[in-house]
mmCIF file of C-alpha atoms in Angstrom:
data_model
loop_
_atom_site.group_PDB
_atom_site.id
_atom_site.type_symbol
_atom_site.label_atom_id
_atom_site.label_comp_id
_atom_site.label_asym_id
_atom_site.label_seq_id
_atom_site.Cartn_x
_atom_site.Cartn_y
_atom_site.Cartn_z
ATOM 1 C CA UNK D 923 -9.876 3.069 21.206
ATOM 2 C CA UNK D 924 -7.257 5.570 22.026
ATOM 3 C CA UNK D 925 -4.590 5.988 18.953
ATOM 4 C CA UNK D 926 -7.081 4.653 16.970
ATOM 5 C CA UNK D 927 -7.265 5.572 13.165
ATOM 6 C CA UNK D 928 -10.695 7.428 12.602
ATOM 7 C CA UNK D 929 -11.332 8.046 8.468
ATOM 8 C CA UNK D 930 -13.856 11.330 8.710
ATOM 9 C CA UNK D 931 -15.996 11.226 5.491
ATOM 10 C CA UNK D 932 -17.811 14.369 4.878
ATOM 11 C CA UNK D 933 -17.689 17.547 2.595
ATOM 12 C CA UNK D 934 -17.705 20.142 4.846
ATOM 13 C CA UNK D 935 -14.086 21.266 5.188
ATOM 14 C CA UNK D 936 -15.194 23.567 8.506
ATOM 15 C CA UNK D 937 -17.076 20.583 9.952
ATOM 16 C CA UNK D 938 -14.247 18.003 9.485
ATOM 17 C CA UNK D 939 -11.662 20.844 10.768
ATOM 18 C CA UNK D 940 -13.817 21.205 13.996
ATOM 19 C CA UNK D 941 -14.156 17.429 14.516
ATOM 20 C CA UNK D 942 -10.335 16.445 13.274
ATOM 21 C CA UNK D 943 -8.968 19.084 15.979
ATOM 22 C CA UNK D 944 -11.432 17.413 18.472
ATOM 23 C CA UNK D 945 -10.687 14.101 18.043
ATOM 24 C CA UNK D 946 -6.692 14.791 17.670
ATOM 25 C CA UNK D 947 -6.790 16.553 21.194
ATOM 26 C CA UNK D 948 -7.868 13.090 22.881
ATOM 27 C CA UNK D 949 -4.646 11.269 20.474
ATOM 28 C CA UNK D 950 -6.708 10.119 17.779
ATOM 29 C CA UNK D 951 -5.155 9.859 14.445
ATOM 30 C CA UNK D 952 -7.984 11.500 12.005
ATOM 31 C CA UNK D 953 -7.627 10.968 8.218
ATOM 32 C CA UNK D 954 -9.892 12.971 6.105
ATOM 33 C CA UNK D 955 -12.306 12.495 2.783
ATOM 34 C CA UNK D 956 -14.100 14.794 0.869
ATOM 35 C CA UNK D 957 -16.056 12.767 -1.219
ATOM 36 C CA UNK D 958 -17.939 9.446 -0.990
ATOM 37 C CA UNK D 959 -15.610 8.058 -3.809
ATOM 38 C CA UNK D 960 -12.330 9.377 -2.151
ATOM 39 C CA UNK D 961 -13.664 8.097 1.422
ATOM 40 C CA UNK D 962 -13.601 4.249 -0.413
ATOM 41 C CA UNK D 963 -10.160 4.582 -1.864
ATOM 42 C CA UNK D 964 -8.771 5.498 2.011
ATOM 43 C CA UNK D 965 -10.636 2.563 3.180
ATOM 44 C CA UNK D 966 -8.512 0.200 1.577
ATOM 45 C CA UNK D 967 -5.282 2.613 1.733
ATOM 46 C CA UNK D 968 -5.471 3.598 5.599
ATOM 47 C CA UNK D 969 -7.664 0.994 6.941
ATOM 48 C CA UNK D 970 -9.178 2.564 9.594
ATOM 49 C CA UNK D 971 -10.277 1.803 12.989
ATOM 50 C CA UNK D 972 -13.804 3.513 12.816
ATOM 51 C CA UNK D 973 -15.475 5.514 9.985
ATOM 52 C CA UNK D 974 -17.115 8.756 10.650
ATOM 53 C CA UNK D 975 -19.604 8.831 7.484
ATOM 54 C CA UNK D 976 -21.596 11.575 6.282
ATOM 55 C CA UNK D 977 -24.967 10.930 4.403
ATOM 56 C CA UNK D 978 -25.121 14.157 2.500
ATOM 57 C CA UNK D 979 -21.911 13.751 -0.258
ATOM 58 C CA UNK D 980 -21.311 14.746 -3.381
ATOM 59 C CA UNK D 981 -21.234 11.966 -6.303
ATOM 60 C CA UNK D 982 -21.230 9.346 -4.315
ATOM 61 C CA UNK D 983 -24.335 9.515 -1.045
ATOM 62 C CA UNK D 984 -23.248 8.477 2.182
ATOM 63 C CA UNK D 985 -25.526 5.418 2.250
ATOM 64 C CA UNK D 986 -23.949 3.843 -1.309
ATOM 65 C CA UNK D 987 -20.247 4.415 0.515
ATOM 66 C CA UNK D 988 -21.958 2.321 3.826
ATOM 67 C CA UNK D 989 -23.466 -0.280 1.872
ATOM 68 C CA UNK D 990 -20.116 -0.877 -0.537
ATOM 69 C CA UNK D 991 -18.054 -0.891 2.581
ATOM 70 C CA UNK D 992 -20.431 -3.355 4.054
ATOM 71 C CA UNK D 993 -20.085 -5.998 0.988
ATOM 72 C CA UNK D 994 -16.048 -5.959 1.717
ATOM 73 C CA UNK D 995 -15.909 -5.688 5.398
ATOM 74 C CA UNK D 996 -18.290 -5.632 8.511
ATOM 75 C CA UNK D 997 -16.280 -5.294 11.229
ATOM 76 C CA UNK D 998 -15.284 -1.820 10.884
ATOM 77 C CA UNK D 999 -17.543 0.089 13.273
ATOM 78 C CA UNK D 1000 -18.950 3.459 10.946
ATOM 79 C CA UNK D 1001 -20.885 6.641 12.568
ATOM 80 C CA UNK D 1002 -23.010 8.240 10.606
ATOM 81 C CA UNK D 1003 -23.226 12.127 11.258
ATOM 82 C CA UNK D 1004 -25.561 14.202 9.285
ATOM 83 C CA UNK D 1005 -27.601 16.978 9.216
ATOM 84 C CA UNK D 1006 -30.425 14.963 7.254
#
């Protein structure tokens, strides 16, 4: 999945810097989300290859932005990451 378009869903600004310099080191394009609502909007603007997802958001949890993603599209593989 090299040049693939990851969409990194979490709040942590320090945690998404630490995995957006990792993953762009091995040529991974890594678009970011702060928010479980913003995270939806880039799903359907940037259409990513995999979605790095975050349980613990603000507004909306990780688990409502995984279940609404699920209802429009299934194929897009999602990680879930979180210190819960």
């Amino acid at each position: 999945m090299e040049n693939a378009k990851l969409l990194l869903i979490d709040d942590d600004v320090d945690f998404r810097t630490s995995i957006r310099t990792l993953l762009q080191s091995h040529n991974y394009k890594v678009v970011e989300a702060a928010s479980g609502k913003q995270g939806l909007e880039m799903v359907k603007t940037e259409k990513p290859d995999l979605i790095v997802l975050d349980i613990m958001l603000p507004g909306i949890d990780g688990l409502s932005v995984l279940r609404r993603i699920r209802l429009k599209d299934d194929r897009i593989p999602i990680l879930i990451l979180s210190a819960q």
